[in-house]
Short mmCIF file of C-alpha atoms and ligand atoms in Angstrom, two decimals:
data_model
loop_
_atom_site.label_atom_id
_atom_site.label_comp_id
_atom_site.label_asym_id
_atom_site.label_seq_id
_atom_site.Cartn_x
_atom_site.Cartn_y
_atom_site.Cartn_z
CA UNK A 1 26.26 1.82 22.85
CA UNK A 2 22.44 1.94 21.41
CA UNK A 3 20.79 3.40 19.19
CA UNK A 4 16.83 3.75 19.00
CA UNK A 5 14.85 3.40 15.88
CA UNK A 6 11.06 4.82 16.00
CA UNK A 7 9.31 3.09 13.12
CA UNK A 8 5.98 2.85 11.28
CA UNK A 9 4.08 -0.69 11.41
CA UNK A 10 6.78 -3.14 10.91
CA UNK A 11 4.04 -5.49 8.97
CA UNK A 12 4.53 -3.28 6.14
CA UNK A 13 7.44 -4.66 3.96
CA UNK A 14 9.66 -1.68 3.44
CA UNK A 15 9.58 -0.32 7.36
CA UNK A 16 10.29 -4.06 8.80
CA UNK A 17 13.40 -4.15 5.20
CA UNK A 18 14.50 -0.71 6.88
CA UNK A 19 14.44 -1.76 10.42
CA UNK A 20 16.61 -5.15 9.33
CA UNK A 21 18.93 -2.90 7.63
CA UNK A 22 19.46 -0.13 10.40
CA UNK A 23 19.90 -3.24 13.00
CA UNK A 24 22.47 -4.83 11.03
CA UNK A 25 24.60 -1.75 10.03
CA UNK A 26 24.77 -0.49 13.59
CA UNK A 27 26.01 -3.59 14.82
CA UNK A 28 28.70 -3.64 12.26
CA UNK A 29 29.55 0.01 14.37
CA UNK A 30 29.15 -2.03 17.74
CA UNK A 31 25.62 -0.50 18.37
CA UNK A 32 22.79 -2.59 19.43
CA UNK A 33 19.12 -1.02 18.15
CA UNK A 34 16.31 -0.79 20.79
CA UNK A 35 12.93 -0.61 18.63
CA UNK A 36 9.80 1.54 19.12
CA UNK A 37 6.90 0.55 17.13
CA UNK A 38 4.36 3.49 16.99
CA UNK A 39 0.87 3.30 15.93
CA UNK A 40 0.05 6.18 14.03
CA UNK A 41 1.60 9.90 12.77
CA UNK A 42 0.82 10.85 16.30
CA UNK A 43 2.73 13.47 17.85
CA UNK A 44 2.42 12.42 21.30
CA UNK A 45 3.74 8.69 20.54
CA UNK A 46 6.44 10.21 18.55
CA UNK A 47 7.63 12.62 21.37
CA UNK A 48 7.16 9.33 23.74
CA UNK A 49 9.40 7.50 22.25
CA UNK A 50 11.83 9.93 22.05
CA UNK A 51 11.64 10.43 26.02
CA UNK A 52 11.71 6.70 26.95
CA UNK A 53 14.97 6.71 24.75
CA UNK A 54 16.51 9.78 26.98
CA UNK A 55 15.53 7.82 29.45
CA UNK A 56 17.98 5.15 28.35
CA UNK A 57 20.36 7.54 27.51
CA UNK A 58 19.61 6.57 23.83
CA UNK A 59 21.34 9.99 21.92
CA UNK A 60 20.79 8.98 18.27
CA UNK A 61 17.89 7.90 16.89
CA UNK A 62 16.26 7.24 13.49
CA UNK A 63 12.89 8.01 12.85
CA UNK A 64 10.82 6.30 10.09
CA UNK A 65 7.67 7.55 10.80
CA UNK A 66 6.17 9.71 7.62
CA UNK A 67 5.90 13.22 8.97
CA UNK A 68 4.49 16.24 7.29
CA UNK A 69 7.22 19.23 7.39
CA UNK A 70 6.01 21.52 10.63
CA UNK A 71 5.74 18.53 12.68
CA UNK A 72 9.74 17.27 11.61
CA UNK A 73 10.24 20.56 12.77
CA UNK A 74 9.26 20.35 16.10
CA UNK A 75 9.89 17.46 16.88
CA UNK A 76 13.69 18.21 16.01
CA UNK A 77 13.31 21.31 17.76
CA UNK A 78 12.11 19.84 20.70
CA UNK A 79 14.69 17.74 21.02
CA UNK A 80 18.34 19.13 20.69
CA UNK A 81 19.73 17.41 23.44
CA UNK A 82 19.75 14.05 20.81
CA UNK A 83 20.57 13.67 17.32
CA UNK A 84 17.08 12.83 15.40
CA UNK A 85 17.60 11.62 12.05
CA UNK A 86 14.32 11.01 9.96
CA UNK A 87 13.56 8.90 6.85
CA UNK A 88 10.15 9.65 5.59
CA UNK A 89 9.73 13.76 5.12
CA UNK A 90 10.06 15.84 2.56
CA UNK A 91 13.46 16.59 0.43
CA UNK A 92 12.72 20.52 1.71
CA UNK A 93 11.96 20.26 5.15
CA UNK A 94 15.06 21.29 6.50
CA UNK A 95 15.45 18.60 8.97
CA UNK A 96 18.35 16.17 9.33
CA UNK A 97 17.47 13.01 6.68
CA UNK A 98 18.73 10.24 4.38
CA UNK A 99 15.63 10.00 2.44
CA UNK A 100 14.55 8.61 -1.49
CA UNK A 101 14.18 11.39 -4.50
CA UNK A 102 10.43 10.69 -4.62
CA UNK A 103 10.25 12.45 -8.40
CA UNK A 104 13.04 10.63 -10.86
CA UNK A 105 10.92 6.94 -10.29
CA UNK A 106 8.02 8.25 -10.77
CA UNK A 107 8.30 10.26 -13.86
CA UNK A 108 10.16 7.19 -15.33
CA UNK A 109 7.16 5.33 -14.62
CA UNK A 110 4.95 7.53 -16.29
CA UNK A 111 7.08 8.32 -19.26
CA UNK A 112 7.46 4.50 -20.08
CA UNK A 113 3.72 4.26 -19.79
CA UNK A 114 3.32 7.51 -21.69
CA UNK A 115 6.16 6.56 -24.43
CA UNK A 116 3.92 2.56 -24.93
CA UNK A 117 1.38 5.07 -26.51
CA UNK A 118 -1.20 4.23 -22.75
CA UNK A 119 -3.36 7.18 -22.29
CA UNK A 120 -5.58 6.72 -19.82
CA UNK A 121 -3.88 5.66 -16.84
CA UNK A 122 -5.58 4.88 -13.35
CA UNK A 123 -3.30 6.13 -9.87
CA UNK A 124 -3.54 3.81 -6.37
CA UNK A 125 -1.28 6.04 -4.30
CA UNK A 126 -0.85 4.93 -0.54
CA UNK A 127 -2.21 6.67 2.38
CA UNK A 128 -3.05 10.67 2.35
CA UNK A 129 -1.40 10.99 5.74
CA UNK A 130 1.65 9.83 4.46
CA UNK A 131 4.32 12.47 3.04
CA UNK A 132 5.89 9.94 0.85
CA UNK A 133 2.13 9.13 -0.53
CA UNK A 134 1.50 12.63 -1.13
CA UNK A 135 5.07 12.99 -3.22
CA UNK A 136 4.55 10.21 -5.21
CA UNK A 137 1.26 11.35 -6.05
CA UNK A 138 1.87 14.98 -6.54
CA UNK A 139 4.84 14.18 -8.76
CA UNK A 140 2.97 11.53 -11.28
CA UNK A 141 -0.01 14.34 -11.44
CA UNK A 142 2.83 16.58 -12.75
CA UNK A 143 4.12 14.04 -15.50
CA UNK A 144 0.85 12.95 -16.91
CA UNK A 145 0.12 16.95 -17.20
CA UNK A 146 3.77 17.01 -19.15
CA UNK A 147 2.33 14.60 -21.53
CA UNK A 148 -1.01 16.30 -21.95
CA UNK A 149 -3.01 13.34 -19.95
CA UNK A 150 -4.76 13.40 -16.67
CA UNK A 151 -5.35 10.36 -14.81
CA UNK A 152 -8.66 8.00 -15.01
CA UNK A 153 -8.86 7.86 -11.65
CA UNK A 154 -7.06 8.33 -8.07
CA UNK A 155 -8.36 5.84 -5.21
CA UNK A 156 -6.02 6.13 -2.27
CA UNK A 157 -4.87 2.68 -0.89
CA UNK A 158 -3.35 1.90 2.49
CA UNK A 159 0.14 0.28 1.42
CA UNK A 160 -1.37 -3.26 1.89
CA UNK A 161 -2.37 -5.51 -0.60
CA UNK A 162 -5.65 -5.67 0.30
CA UNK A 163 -5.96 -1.94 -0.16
CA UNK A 164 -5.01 -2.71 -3.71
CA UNK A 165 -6.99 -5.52 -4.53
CA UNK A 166 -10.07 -3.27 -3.04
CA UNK A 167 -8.72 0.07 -5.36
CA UNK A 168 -8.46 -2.05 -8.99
CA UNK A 169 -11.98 -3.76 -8.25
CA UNK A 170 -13.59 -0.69 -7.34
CA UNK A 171 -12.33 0.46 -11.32
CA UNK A 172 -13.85 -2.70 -12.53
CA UNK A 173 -17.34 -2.12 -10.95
CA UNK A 174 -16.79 1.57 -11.95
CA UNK A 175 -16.30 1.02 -15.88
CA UNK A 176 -13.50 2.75 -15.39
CA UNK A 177 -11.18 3.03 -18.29
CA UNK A 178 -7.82 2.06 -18.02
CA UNK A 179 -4.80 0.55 -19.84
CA UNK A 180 -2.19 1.65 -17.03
CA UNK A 181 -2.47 1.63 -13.15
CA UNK A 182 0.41 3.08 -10.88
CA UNK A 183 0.50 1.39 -7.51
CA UNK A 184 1.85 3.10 -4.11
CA UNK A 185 4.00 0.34 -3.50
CA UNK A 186 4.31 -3.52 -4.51
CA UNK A 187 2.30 -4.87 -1.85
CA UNK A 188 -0.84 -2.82 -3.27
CA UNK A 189 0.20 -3.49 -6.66
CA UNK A 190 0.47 -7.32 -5.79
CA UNK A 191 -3.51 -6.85 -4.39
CA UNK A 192 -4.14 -4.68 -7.92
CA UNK A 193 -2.80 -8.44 -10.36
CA UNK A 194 -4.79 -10.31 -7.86
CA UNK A 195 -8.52 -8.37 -8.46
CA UNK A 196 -7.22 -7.79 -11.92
CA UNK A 197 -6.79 -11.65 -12.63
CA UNK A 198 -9.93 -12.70 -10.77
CA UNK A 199 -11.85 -10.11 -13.00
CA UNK A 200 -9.88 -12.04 -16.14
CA UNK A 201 -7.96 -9.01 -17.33
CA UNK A 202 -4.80 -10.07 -18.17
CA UNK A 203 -1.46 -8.33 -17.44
CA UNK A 204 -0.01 -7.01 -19.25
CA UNK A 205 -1.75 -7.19 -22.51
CA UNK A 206 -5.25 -5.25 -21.01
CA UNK A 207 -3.56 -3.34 -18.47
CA UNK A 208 0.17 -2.62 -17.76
CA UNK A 209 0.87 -2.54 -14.02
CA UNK A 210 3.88 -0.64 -12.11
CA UNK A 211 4.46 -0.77 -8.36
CA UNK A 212 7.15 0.93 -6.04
CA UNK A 213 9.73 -0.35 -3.81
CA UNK A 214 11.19 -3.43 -5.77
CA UNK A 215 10.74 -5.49 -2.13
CA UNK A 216 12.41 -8.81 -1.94
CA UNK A 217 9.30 -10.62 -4.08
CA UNK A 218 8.69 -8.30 -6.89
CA UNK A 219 10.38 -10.07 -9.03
CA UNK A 220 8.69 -13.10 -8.20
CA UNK A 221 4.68 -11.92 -9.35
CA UNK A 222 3.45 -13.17 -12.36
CA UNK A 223 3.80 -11.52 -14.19
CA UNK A 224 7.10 -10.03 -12.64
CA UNK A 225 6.49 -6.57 -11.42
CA UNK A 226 7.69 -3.43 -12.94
CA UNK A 227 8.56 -0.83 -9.88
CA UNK A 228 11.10 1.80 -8.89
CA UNK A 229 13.57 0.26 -6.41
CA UNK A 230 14.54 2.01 -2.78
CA UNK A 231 17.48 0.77 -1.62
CA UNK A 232 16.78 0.28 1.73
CA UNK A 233 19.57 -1.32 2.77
CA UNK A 234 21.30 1.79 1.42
CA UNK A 235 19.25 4.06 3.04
CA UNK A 236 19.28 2.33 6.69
CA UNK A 237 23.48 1.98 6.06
CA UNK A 238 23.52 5.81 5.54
CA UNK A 239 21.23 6.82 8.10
CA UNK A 240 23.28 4.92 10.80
CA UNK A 241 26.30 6.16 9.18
CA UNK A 242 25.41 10.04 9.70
CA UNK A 243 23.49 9.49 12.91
CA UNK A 244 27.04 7.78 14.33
CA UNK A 245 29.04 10.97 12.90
CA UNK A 246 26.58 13.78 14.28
CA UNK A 247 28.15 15.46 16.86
CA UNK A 248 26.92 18.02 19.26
CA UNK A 249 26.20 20.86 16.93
CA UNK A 250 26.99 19.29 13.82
CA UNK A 251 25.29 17.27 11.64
CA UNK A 252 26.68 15.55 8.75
CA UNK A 253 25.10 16.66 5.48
CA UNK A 254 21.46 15.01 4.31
CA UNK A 255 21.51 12.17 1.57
CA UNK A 256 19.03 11.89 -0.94
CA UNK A 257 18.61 8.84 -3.29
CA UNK A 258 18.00 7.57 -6.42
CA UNK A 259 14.56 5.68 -6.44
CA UNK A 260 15.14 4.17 -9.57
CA UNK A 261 13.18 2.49 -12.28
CA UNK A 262 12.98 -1.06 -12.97
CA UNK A 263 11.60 -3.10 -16.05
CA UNK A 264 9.94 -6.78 -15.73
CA UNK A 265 7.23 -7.89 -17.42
CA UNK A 266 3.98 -6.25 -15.82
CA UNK A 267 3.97 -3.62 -18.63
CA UNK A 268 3.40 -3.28 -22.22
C1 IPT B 301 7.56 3.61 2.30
C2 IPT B 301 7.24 2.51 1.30
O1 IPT B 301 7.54 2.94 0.00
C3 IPT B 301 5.79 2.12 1.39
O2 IPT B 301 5.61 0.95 0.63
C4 IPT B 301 5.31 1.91 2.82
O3 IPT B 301 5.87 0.72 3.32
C5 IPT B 301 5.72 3.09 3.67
O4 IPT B 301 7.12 3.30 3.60
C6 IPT B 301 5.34 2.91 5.12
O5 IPT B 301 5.47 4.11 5.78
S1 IPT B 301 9.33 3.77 2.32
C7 IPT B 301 9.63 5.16 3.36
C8 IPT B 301 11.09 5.19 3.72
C9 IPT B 301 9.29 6.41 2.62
#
């Protein structure tokens, strides 16, 4: 009994937290996991994949690989002779998933910021090719506009730290103004205190910091990172849960949840 599991780059802390949790849950079920790293959002190494599994005789598999609505489409149209389940598209794409609300965190986020009295807030969202980026982004442009404020500036990161670090000292060499930044994730975030305490601006009292995620070491930044937490473990339980249950012709229903907000000390 195996299932596959076609990931993103499993240096990036949530993918590699996913890939842990979809591993353990399906051996709980007696499954073992066969794991195909893929590059890139490449259609070809997607569809791949998929066919080595067949191959195998591999009939569910979980895809965490961010994927733009026409292309989940396809691909799950191209494939009906195995139950795809995916974990990074979009709440409306009509594809089986067991995905995160990407708009209750982040208007928390902002509305904490927003409620501190900050008013010019700076936005480090992860990679433009990624759906979840995109979501994130998209929905803190709409809650700064509910509060009357746009943001300072947007400089896309690509979920590492480094990205961050790079993103907060480009601000600094920009004179751009900024009480607030909003990080992708934590591991940009954890790049953003690093460039921000090199440059001797201290968190929070100069600029509040919030990431996304809530991985293992959040809480363990200093200062202790404010972020919305995925359950990953949740989601990788549910998604072998459904994928299990899916039987020819029917699917179980989709799952979508809570991303929700947490409060350390990175903010003030
Ligand atoms: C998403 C993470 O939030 C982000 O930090 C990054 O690791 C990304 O994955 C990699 O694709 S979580 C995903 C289930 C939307």
């Amino acid at each position: 009994l195996t299932l596959g599991l076609i990931t993103t780059s499993l240096a990036l802390h949530a993918p590699s937290q996913i890939a842990a949790s979809v591993k353990m849950h399906a051996r709980e079920a007696g499954y073992q996991v066969l794991i195909s790293m893929i590059d890139e959002n490449d259609e070809t190494a997607i569809q791949q994949s998929i066919n080595d599994f067949k191959s195998q005789f591999v009939e569910k598999i979980v895809i965490n690989v961010p994927l733009e609505t026409p292309l989940a489409r396809a691909i799950a149209q191209q494939n009906k002779d195995v139950t795809c389940l995916f974990l990074d598209v979009a709440p409306d794409s009509g594809v089986f998933h067991v995905i995160f609300d990407p708009a209750n965190g982040t208007q928390e986020s902002v509305k904490r910021l927003s409620e501190l009295g900050h008013k010019s807030i700076a936005l480090l969202p992860g990679p433009q090719y990624s759906i979840s980026a995109q979501l994130r982004l998209a929905s803190w442009l709409k809650s700064l506009e509910a509060f009357g404020l746009t943001p300072s500036a947007i400089i896309f990161g690509t979920w590492d730290a480094q990205s961050g670090y790079d993103g907060a000292q480009q601000l600094i060499n920009d004179k751009v103004e900024f009480s607030a930044l909003l990080a992708g994730n934590d591991q940009m975030a954890l790049g953003v205190l690093s460039a921000l305490h090199q440059a001797q601006i201290a968190v929070p009292q100069q600029v509040s910091v919030i990431g996304y995620d809530d991985s293992y070491e959040s809480a363990f930044f200093t200062p202790s990172l404010t972020t919305v937490r995925l359950d990953l473990d949740t989601q990788g339980k549910e998604a072998v849960a459904r994928v299990l249950a899916a039987t020819q012709g029917k699917t179980p229903d989709n799952c979508i949840l809570p991303a929700e907000f947490v409060l350390r000390d990175s903010i003030t």
